[in-house]
Amino acid sequence: MFKVSYFLEVLPVIASKVNVTFELTIVATFFALLVGVVIAVIGYYKIPALYQFTRVYVSIMRGTPIVAQLYFFYYGIALYSAFVRDMTPLIAVAVVMSLNMGAFMSESIRGALLSVDEGQKEAAYSLGMTNIQLIWRIIIPQAIRVALPPLFNDIINLIKQTSLAFMLGVPDLMGAAKIEGARTFRYFEIYAAVMLIYWIIIFILGLVHKFLEKKCATMY
Amino acid sequence: MGTETQLVKIEHLYKEFDADTKVLADINLTINKNEVIAILGPSGTGKSTLLRCLNYLTVPTKGAITIGDVTVDAEHHTKRDVLELRKHTSMVFQGYNLFKNKTALENVMEAMTVVQKKSKDEARKTALELLDKVGMSERRDFYPSKLSGGQQQRVGIARALAVNPNVVLFDEPTSALDPELVGEVLNTIKSLAEDGTTMILVTHEIGFAREVATRILFMDGGRIAADGTPEEIIDHPENPRLKQFLNFVNRK
Ligand SMILES: Nc1ncnc2c1ncn2[C@@H]1O[C@H](COP(=O)(O)OP(=O)(O)OP(=O)(O)O)[C@@H](O)[C@H]1O
Ligand SMILES: [Mg+2]
């Protein structure tokens, strides 16, 4: 049966790998945001050629499982690219997560940019503001308010996705669990511990998300 | 009078959105300082387009526009020309178009600090005076979402005055308002007229135009079909299309 003493013993062992999860999340969030902003701006201005390219890219990223993307990249592309072959598994996971989540984030960001109505832009132009002034002072502040809650949701999803790293042998929470399992065969307690740790992290972020959503809705 | 200073000059202005939609055809117009011009006319005759050509929100196809000391020729204009032209005008919109992320006060200050590069203190002082003038100083720290339509429009008027424009352009400033809020905005505009603000006002409020305008233009089919004093245009119309228009409006 469920052995509480073992559960309490294994919990810190597994939790000690949580830094991998955090590192991956932070790096992937940063680059996903970068990818997301670039794609969103291309979409906002409908830049020819690039726009069509990003539509296909986003569609593929959203329309295929991330595990398939990861294997395609790490095992598929590696056959033809020494650059990918030389990547550590951790970096490869970070790259795929950034590319994948960037596609999702671009949609949130593009929607937020489009949420600023034409009238306000005309008002800014009519007062003699330049495009840059309009973007920095009117569009971005309003777009952030709209984009923040969905982006935060994307980040929560990113955290769950970090467990993919395990599939390439990166010793994260799942990796630690596997090693423990091979030693003690107490999968029940071990994976309960894994789930508890993820759940606590996501739960706390969920609270932050709720707070942000409320704050953004009542800001002005 | 003879001492009038010319502020706006429109020469041979044409606008075609495409080959089939010729919206403005050879508009010529001179406007002097302190004139309050009302533009009347049936829907779709190009009133808004004319107004928007004056600040290049709509780019004309042909023709020259002079406002103050800036002349912009549609066929050879640069970005910088357009910015200069816009610094000499400002606009009050039917939908108010206040910046939603800024308070009433910040809306009025925005162009002074960002476009005119005035100091925050100076901009604030001017903005407070203007908000007072439009009766909105008590709500200076409110965001647009917390203001009624009439209040938003009065802030919109203060924002337009803040840049000290040569001419203020109004495109149906009361058309989106509930009837009970129209009065407060018209009164604000009237007080500007009394101060001698040069204005061009597209409106469907014939009575208001009759009372406040110093000159009325009647537009029809992309041209200025009649141009005269309120008495000439409203009380003694001669143009048959104008008569028809006034009859139609009066019947409503
Ligand atoms: N962006 C545009 N593209 C194509 N056609 C346009 C555009 N803007 C206006 N038009 C056309 O130009 C004509 C004049 O429009 P405008 O808005 O200037 O009329 P208006 O006199 O202001 O009418 P209203 O009293 O209804 O506001 C209309 O036939 C309209 O359909
Ligand atoms: Mg109009």
Coordinates of C-alpha atoms and ligand atoms in Angstrom, one line a residue:
Chain A
M1 CA 0.0 0.0 0.0
F2 CA 0.9 3.7 -0.2
K3 CA 3.8 4.1 2.2
V4 CA 3.8 7.6 3.6
S5 CA 7.3 7.3 5.0
Y6 CA 8.7 6.4 1.6
F7 CA 6.6 9.1 -0.1
L8 CA 8.1 11.7 2.2
E9 CA 11.6 10.3 1.6
V10 CA 11.4 10.3 -2.2
L11 CA 9.6 13.7 -2.4
P12 CA 12.8 15.8 -1.7
V13 CA 14.9 13.5 -4.0
I14 CA 12.6 14.2 -6.9
A15 CA 12.0 17.8 -6.0
S16 CA 15.8 18.4 -6.1
K17 CA 15.5 18.2 -9.9
V18 CA 13.0 21.0 -10.1
N19 CA 15.7 23.4 -11.1
V20 CA 15.8 21.7 -14.6
T21 CA 12.1 22.4 -14.9
F22 CA 12.6 26.0 -14.0
E23 CA 15.6 26.6 -16.2
L24 CA 13.8 25.1 -19.2
T25 CA 10.7 27.1 -18.5
I26 CA 12.6 30.4 -18.2
V27 CA 14.8 29.9 -21.2
A28 CA 11.9 28.7 -23.4
T29 CA 9.6 31.5 -22.2
F30 CA 12.1 34.1 -23.2
F31 CA 12.7 32.7 -26.7
A32 CA 9.1 31.8 -27.2
L33 CA 8.1 35.4 -26.5
L34 CA 10.8 36.5 -28.9
V35 CA 9.5 34.2 -31.6
G36 CA 5.9 35.1 -30.7
V37 CA 6.5 38.9 -31.0
V38 CA 8.3 38.5 -34.4
I39 CA 5.5 36.4 -35.8
A40 CA 2.8 38.6 -34.4
V41 CA 4.4 41.7 -35.9
I42 CA 4.7 40.0 -39.2
G43 CA 1.1 39.1 -39.0
Y44 CA 0.0 42.6 -37.8
Y45 CA 1.6 44.3 -40.8
K46 CA 0.9 41.4 -43.1
I47 CA 4.4 41.6 -44.5
P48 CA 4.3 39.8 -47.8
A49 CA 6.0 36.3 -48.2
L50 CA 7.0 36.3 -44.5
Y51 CA 3.3 36.4 -43.6
Q52 CA 2.4 33.4 -45.6
F53 CA 5.4 31.6 -44.2
T54 CA 4.5 32.3 -40.6
R55 CA 0.9 31.2 -41.2
V56 CA 2.1 27.8 -42.4
Y57 CA 4.6 27.6 -39.5
V58 CA 2.0 28.4 -36.9
S59 CA -0.5 25.9 -38.4
I60 CA 2.1 23.1 -38.3
M61 CA 3.2 23.9 -34.8
R62 CA -0.3 24.0 -33.5
G63 CA -1.5 21.1 -35.6
T64 CA 1.1 18.4 -34.6
P65 CA 2.0 16.9 -31.3
I66 CA 5.1 18.4 -29.7
V67 CA 6.6 15.0 -29.0
A68 CA 6.6 14.4 -32.8
Q69 CA 8.2 17.8 -33.3
L70 CA 10.8 17.0 -30.7
Y71 CA 11.7 13.7 -32.3
F72 CA 11.6 15.1 -35.8
F73 CA 14.1 17.8 -34.7
Y74 CA 16.4 15.8 -32.5
Y75 CA 16.5 12.6 -34.4
G76 CA 15.3 13.6 -37.9
I77 CA 17.0 16.9 -38.6
A78 CA 20.1 15.7 -36.7
L79 CA 20.7 13.2 -39.6
Y80 CA 21.4 16.1 -41.9
S81 CA 22.7 18.9 -39.6
A82 CA 25.8 18.6 -37.5
F83 CA 24.6 21.6 -35.6
V84 CA 21.6 19.8 -34.3
R85 CA 23.6 16.6 -33.7
D86 CA 26.0 18.5 -31.5
M87 CA 23.3 19.9 -29.3
T88 CA 22.8 18.7 -25.8
P89 CA 19.4 17.1 -25.2
L90 CA 18.5 20.0 -22.8
I91 CA 19.2 22.6 -25.5
A92 CA 17.3 20.7 -28.1
V93 CA 14.3 20.5 -25.9
A94 CA 14.6 24.2 -25.2
V95 CA 14.7 25.0 -28.9
V96 CA 11.7 22.9 -29.8
M97 CA 9.7 24.2 -26.9
S98 CA 10.5 27.8 -27.8
L99 CA 9.6 27.2 -31.5
N100 CA 6.4 25.5 -30.5
M101 CA 5.2 27.8 -27.8
G102 CA 6.3 30.8 -29.9
A103 CA 3.7 29.8 -32.4
F104 CA 1.0 29.7 -29.7
M105 CA 2.1 33.0 -28.1
S106 CA 2.2 34.7 -31.5
E107 CA -1.6 34.2 -31.7
S108 CA -2.2 35.8 -28.3
I109 CA 0.1 38.7 -29.1
R110 CA -1.4 39.3 -32.6
G111 CA -4.9 39.3 -31.1
A112 CA -3.8 41.8 -28.5
L113 CA -2.3 44.1 -31.1
L114 CA -5.4 43.9 -33.2
S115 CA -7.5 44.8 -30.1
V116 CA -6.4 48.4 -30.3
D117 CA -9.1 50.0 -32.5
E118 CA -8.5 52.0 -35.7
G119 CA -10.0 55.1 -34.1
Q120 CA -7.3 55.5 -31.5
K121 CA -4.6 55.2 -34.1
E122 CA -6.3 57.9 -36.2
A123 CA -6.5 60.1 -33.1
A124 CA -2.8 59.6 -32.6
Y125 CA -2.0 60.4 -36.2
S126 CA -4.3 63.4 -36.2
L127 CA -2.2 64.9 -33.3
G128 CA 1.0 64.5 -35.3
M129 CA 2.3 61.4 -33.6
T130 CA 4.7 59.2 -35.5
N131 CA 4.2 55.5 -36.0
I132 CA 6.8 54.7 -33.4
Q133 CA 5.2 57.0 -30.8
L134 CA 1.9 55.4 -31.6
I135 CA 3.2 51.9 -31.1
W136 CA 5.1 52.6 -27.9
R137 CA 2.7 54.8 -26.2
I138 CA -0.7 53.6 -27.2
I139 CA -0.7 50.2 -28.9
I140 CA 1.9 48.2 -26.8
P141 CA 0.5 49.4 -23.3
Q142 CA -3.0 48.3 -24.4
A143 CA -1.8 45.1 -26.1
I144 CA 0.1 44.0 -23.0
R145 CA -3.0 44.2 -20.9
V146 CA -4.9 42.1 -23.3
A147 CA -2.1 39.6 -24.0
L148 CA -0.8 39.1 -20.4
P149 CA -3.5 36.6 -19.2
P150 CA -3.3 34.3 -22.2
L151 CA 0.5 34.5 -22.3
F152 CA 0.6 33.5 -18.7
N153 CA -1.6 30.6 -19.5
D154 CA 0.9 29.6 -22.3
I155 CA 3.7 29.7 -19.7
I156 CA 1.8 27.4 -17.4
N157 CA 1.5 25.0 -20.4
L158 CA 5.2 25.3 -20.9
I159 CA 5.9 24.1 -17.4
K160 CA 4.0 20.9 -18.1
Q161 CA 5.8 20.5 -21.4
T162 CA 9.2 20.5 -19.7
S163 CA 8.5 16.9 -18.8
L164 CA 9.3 16.2 -22.5
A165 CA 13.0 16.7 -21.6
F166 CA 12.8 13.3 -20.0
M167 CA 12.1 11.7 -23.4
L168 CA 15.6 12.8 -24.5
G169 CA 17.1 11.5 -21.3
V170 CA 17.4 14.8 -19.5
P171 CA 17.3 14.1 -15.7
D172 CA 14.4 16.3 -14.7
L173 CA 11.6 15.3 -12.3
M174 CA 10.5 12.5 -14.5
G175 CA 14.1 11.4 -14.9
A176 CA 14.7 11.3 -11.2
A177 CA 11.4 9.3 -10.8
K178 CA 12.6 6.7 -13.3
I179 CA 15.9 6.2 -11.5
E180 CA 14.1 5.9 -8.2
G181 CA 11.6 3.5 -9.7
A182 CA 14.3 1.2 -11.1
R183 CA 15.8 1.0 -7.6
T184 CA 12.7 0.5 -5.4
F185 CA 9.8 -0.3 -7.8
R186 CA 7.5 1.9 -5.6
Y187 CA 6.0 3.6 -8.7
F188 CA 2.8 4.5 -6.8
E189 CA 4.5 6.8 -4.3
I190 CA 7.1 8.0 -6.8
Y191 CA 4.7 9.3 -9.5
A192 CA 2.4 10.6 -6.8
A193 CA 5.3 12.8 -5.7
V194 CA 6.0 13.9 -9.3
M195 CA 2.4 14.9 -9.8
L196 CA 2.2 16.7 -6.4
I197 CA 5.3 18.8 -7.3
Y198 CA 3.9 19.8 -10.7
W199 CA 0.5 20.4 -9.2
I200 CA 1.9 22.7 -6.5
I201 CA 3.9 24.8 -9.1
I202 CA 0.9 25.0 -11.5
F203 CA -1.5 25.8 -8.7
I204 CA 0.6 28.7 -7.4
L205 CA 1.0 30.0 -11.0
G206 CA -2.7 29.6 -11.4
L207 CA -3.3 31.9 -8.5
V208 CA -0.9 34.5 -10.1
H209 CA -2.8 34.0 -13.4
K210 CA -6.1 34.7 -11.7
F211 CA -4.7 37.8 -10.0
L212 CA -3.2 39.1 -13.3
E213 CA -6.5 38.5 -15.1
K214 CA -8.4 40.5 -12.5
K215 CA -5.8 43.2 -12.4
C216 CA -5.7 43.6 -16.2
A217 CA -9.5 43.7 -16.4
T218 CA -9.8 46.5 -13.9
M219 CA -6.7 48.5 -14.9
Y220 CA -8.6 51.1 -16.9
Chain B
M1 CA -13.1 93.6 -43.7
G2 CA -9.7 93.1 -45.5
T3 CA -7.7 92.3 -42.5
E4 CA -8.6 88.7 -42.5
T5 CA -5.7 86.2 -42.4
Q6 CA -6.0 83.2 -44.5
L7 CA -5.4 79.9 -42.5
V8 CA -6.5 77.2 -44.8
K9 CA -6.4 76.9 -48.6
I10 CA -7.5 74.0 -50.6
E11 CA -6.7 74.0 -54.3
H12 CA -8.0 71.6 -56.9
L13 CA -8.5 68.8 -54.4
Y14 CA -9.5 65.4 -55.8
K15 CA -10.0 62.1 -54.1
E16 CA -10.7 58.8 -55.8
F17 CA -10.7 55.6 -53.7
D18 CA -10.6 53.7 -57.0
A19 CA -11.5 54.4 -60.6
D20 CA -15.2 54.0 -59.8
T21 CA -15.5 55.9 -56.6
K22 CA -14.6 59.5 -57.3
V23 CA -15.5 61.1 -54.0
L24 CA -14.1 64.6 -54.2
A25 CA -13.9 66.5 -57.5
D26 CA -12.0 69.8 -57.7
I27 CA -12.6 71.3 -54.3
N28 CA -11.3 74.8 -53.9
L29 CA -11.7 76.6 -50.6
T30 CA -10.1 79.3 -48.6
I31 CA -10.8 79.6 -44.9
N32 CA -9.8 82.6 -42.8
K33 CA -8.8 82.9 -39.2
N34 CA -11.8 82.8 -36.7
E35 CA -14.2 81.4 -39.3
V36 CA -16.5 78.7 -38.0
I37 CA -17.4 76.6 -41.1
A38 CA -20.2 74.1 -41.0
I39 CA -20.4 71.5 -43.7
L40 CA -23.8 70.1 -44.5
G41 CA -24.9 67.6 -47.1
P42 CA -26.5 64.3 -47.8
S43 CA -24.8 61.1 -46.6
G44 CA -22.0 59.8 -48.8
T45 CA -21.2 63.1 -50.5
G46 CA -17.7 63.3 -49.2
K47 CA -17.9 65.5 -46.2
S48 CA -15.8 63.2 -44.0
T49 CA -13.4 62.6 -46.8
L50 CA -12.8 66.3 -47.3
L51 CA -12.2 66.8 -43.6
R52 CA -9.9 63.7 -43.4
C53 CA -7.9 64.9 -46.5
L54 CA -7.1 68.1 -44.5
N55 CA -5.0 66.1 -42.1
Y56 CA -4.1 63.3 -44.5
L57 CA -5.9 60.6 -42.5
T58 CA -7.2 60.1 -46.0
V59 CA -4.6 60.8 -48.7
P60 CA -6.0 62.9 -51.5
T61 CA -5.4 61.8 -55.1
K62 CA -4.5 65.3 -56.4
G63 CA -4.4 68.9 -55.2
A64 CA -2.7 71.1 -52.7
I65 CA -3.6 71.9 -49.1
T66 CA -2.1 74.8 -47.2
I67 CA -2.7 75.2 -43.5
G68 CA -0.8 78.0 -41.7
D69 CA 2.6 78.0 -43.3
V70 CA 2.6 74.4 -44.5
T71 CA 1.7 73.4 -48.0
V72 CA 1.4 69.8 -49.0
D73 CA 0.9 68.7 -52.6
A74 CA -0.8 65.3 -52.8
E75 CA 1.2 64.1 -55.8
H76 CA 4.6 64.8 -54.2
H77 CA 4.2 64.6 -50.4
T78 CA 6.6 63.2 -47.9
K79 CA 6.0 61.7 -44.5
R80 CA 7.5 64.8 -43.0
D81 CA 5.1 67.1 -44.9
V82 CA 2.2 65.1 -43.5
L83 CA 3.5 65.3 -39.9
E84 CA 3.9 69.0 -40.3
L85 CA 0.4 69.4 -41.7
R86 CA -1.0 67.4 -38.8
K87 CA 0.8 69.6 -36.3
H88 CA -1.3 72.5 -37.6
T89 CA -4.6 70.8 -37.2
S90 CA -6.4 68.6 -34.8
M91 CA -9.6 66.5 -35.0
V92 CA -12.6 65.7 -32.9
F93 CA -14.1 62.3 -33.9
Q94 CA -17.6 61.0 -34.0
G95 CA -16.5 58.1 -31.9
Y96 CA -14.4 60.2 -29.5
N97 CA -11.3 58.0 -30.0
L98 CA -9.8 58.8 -26.6
F99 CA -6.7 56.8 -25.7
K100 CA -8.1 54.1 -23.5
N101 CA -4.9 53.5 -21.5
K102 CA -4.8 57.2 -20.4
T103 CA -6.8 59.3 -18.1
A104 CA -8.7 62.4 -19.2
L105 CA -5.8 64.5 -18.2
E106 CA -3.2 62.3 -19.8
N107 CA -5.2 62.2 -23.0
V108 CA -5.0 66.0 -23.1
M109 CA -1.3 66.1 -22.2
E110 CA -0.2 63.4 -24.6
A111 CA 0.4 65.4 -27.7
M112 CA 1.9 68.3 -25.8
T113 CA 4.6 66.1 -24.3
V114 CA 5.1 63.6 -27.1
V115 CA 4.7 65.7 -30.2
Q116 CA 5.4 69.2 -29.0
K117 CA 8.0 68.1 -26.5
K118 CA 6.7 70.5 -23.8
S119 CA 7.7 69.8 -20.2
K120 CA 5.3 67.7 -18.1
D121 CA 4.6 70.6 -15.8
E122 CA 3.8 73.0 -18.6
A123 CA 1.6 70.4 -20.4
R124 CA -0.2 69.6 -17.2
K125 CA -1.0 73.2 -16.5
T126 CA -2.4 73.8 -20.0
A127 CA -4.3 70.5 -19.9
L128 CA -5.9 71.5 -16.6
E129 CA -7.0 74.8 -18.0
L130 CA -8.5 73.1 -21.1
L131 CA -10.3 70.5 -19.0
D132 CA -11.7 73.3 -17.0
K133 CA -12.8 75.1 -20.1
V134 CA -14.8 72.0 -21.2
G135 CA -16.1 71.4 -17.7
M136 CA -14.2 68.2 -17.1
S137 CA -11.6 69.2 -14.5
E138 CA -13.4 67.1 -11.8
R139 CA -13.0 64.0 -13.8
R140 CA -9.4 64.6 -14.9
D141 CA -8.2 61.3 -13.4
F142 CA -10.9 59.2 -14.9
Y143 CA -10.2 56.7 -17.6
P144 CA -12.4 56.9 -20.8
S145 CA -14.2 53.7 -19.9
K146 CA -15.5 55.5 -16.8
L147 CA -16.9 58.5 -18.6
S148 CA -20.1 59.1 -20.5
G149 CA -20.1 59.7 -24.2
G150 CA -20.7 63.4 -23.7
Q151 CA -17.9 63.6 -21.2
Q152 CA -15.5 61.6 -23.4
Q153 CA -16.3 64.0 -26.3
R154 CA -15.6 67.0 -24.2
V155 CA -12.2 65.5 -23.2
G156 CA -11.7 64.8 -27.0
I157 CA -12.3 68.5 -27.6
A158 CA -9.8 69.5 -24.9
R159 CA -7.3 67.1 -26.4
A160 CA -7.8 68.7 -29.8
L161 CA -7.3 72.2 -28.5
A162 CA -4.2 71.2 -26.5
V163 CA -1.9 71.3 -29.6
N164 CA -2.9 74.9 -30.2
P165 CA -4.0 74.1 -33.8
N166 CA -4.6 76.6 -36.6
V167 CA -7.9 74.8 -37.2
V168 CA -9.9 72.2 -35.4
L169 CA -11.8 69.6 -37.5
F170 CA -15.0 68.1 -36.2
D171 CA -16.6 65.1 -37.9
E172 CA -20.1 64.8 -36.6
P173 CA -19.0 65.2 -33.0
T174 CA -22.5 64.6 -31.6
S175 CA -23.8 61.8 -33.9
A176 CA -22.9 59.0 -31.6
L177 CA -24.3 60.6 -28.5
D178 CA -27.6 59.9 -26.7
P179 CA -29.9 62.8 -27.3
E180 CA -29.7 64.1 -23.7
L181 CA -25.9 64.4 -24.0
V182 CA -25.8 66.3 -27.3
G183 CA -26.4 69.7 -25.6
E184 CA -23.4 69.7 -23.4
V185 CA -21.1 69.0 -26.3
L186 CA -22.7 71.6 -28.6
N187 CA -22.4 74.1 -25.8
T188 CA -18.7 73.4 -25.5
I189 CA -18.3 73.9 -29.2
K190 CA -20.3 77.0 -29.1
S191 CA -18.1 78.5 -26.4
L192 CA -15.0 77.7 -28.6
A193 CA -16.7 79.5 -31.5
E194 CA -17.2 82.5 -29.2
D195 CA -13.5 82.5 -28.3
G196 CA -12.7 82.7 -32.0
T197 CA -11.4 79.2 -32.5
T198 CA -11.2 78.5 -36.2
M199 CA -13.2 75.3 -36.9
I200 CA -14.6 73.2 -39.6
L201 CA -17.5 71.2 -38.5
V202 CA -19.3 68.4 -40.3
T203 CA -22.7 68.1 -38.8
H204 CA -26.3 67.1 -39.2
E205 CA -27.5 69.6 -36.6
I206 CA -28.8 72.2 -38.9
G207 CA -30.1 74.4 -36.2
F208 CA -26.8 74.4 -34.5
A209 CA -25.0 75.2 -37.7
R210 CA -27.4 78.1 -38.3
E211 CA -26.6 79.5 -34.8
V212 CA -22.9 79.0 -34.5
A213 CA -21.3 78.9 -37.9
T214 CA -20.1 82.0 -39.6
R215 CA -20.3 80.3 -43.0
I216 CA -21.9 77.2 -44.3
L217 CA -20.9 74.9 -47.1
F218 CA -23.3 72.5 -48.7
M219 CA -21.7 69.5 -50.3
D220 CA -23.3 67.4 -52.9
G221 CA -21.8 64.7 -55.1
G222 CA -18.2 65.4 -54.1
R223 CA -18.4 69.1 -54.8
I224 CA -19.2 72.2 -52.8
A225 CA -22.6 73.0 -54.2
A226 CA -23.3 76.1 -52.1
D227 CA -21.1 78.4 -49.9
G228 CA -22.5 81.3 -48.0
T229 CA -23.6 82.8 -44.7
P230 CA -26.1 80.9 -42.5
E231 CA -28.8 83.3 -43.7
E232 CA -28.0 82.6 -47.3
I233 CA -27.8 78.9 -47.0
I234 CA -30.5 78.0 -44.4
D235 CA -33.0 80.9 -44.7
H236 CA -32.8 81.7 -48.4
P237 CA -31.4 78.6 -50.2
E238 CA -31.2 78.9 -53.9
N239 CA -29.6 75.7 -55.0
P240 CA -32.4 73.2 -55.8
R241 CA -30.5 70.2 -54.2
L242 CA -29.9 72.3 -51.1
K243 CA -33.6 73.2 -50.9
Q244 CA -34.5 69.5 -51.3
F245 CA -32.0 68.6 -48.6
L246 CA -33.3 71.2 -46.1
N247 CA -36.9 70.1 -46.8
F248 CA -35.9 66.5 -46.2
V249 CA -34.1 67.3 -42.9
N250 CA -36.9 69.5 -41.6
R251 CA -39.4 66.9 -42.2
K252 CA -37.5 64.5 -40.0
Ligands
LIG1 N1 -11.9 54.0 -47.3 C1 -12.8 54.1 -48.3 N2 -12.7 53.2 -49.4 C2 -13.6 53.3 -50.4 N3 -14.6 54.2 -50.4 C3 -14.8 55.0 -49.4 C4 -13.9 55.0 -48.3 N4 -14.2 56.0 -47.4 C5 -15.3 56.6 -48.0 N5 -15.7 56.0 -49.2 C6 -16.8 56.4 -50.0 O1 -16.7 57.8 -50.3 C7 -18.0 58.4 -50.3 C8 -18.0 59.6 -49.4 O2 -17.8 59.1 -48.1 P1 -17.8 60.1 -46.8 O3 -17.6 59.3 -45.6 O4 -16.8 61.2 -47.1 O5 -19.3 60.7 -46.9 P2 -20.0 61.7 -45.8 O6 -20.4 62.8 -46.6 O7 -19.1 61.9 -44.7 O8 -21.2 60.8 -45.4 P3 -22.0 60.7 -44.0 O9 -22.9 61.9 -43.8 O10 -22.8 59.4 -44.1 O11 -20.9 60.6 -42.9 C9 -18.9 57.3 -49.9 O12 -19.6 56.8 -51.1 C10 -18.1 56.2 -49.4 O13 -18.6 54.9 -49.6
MG2 MG -19.1 61.4 -42.6

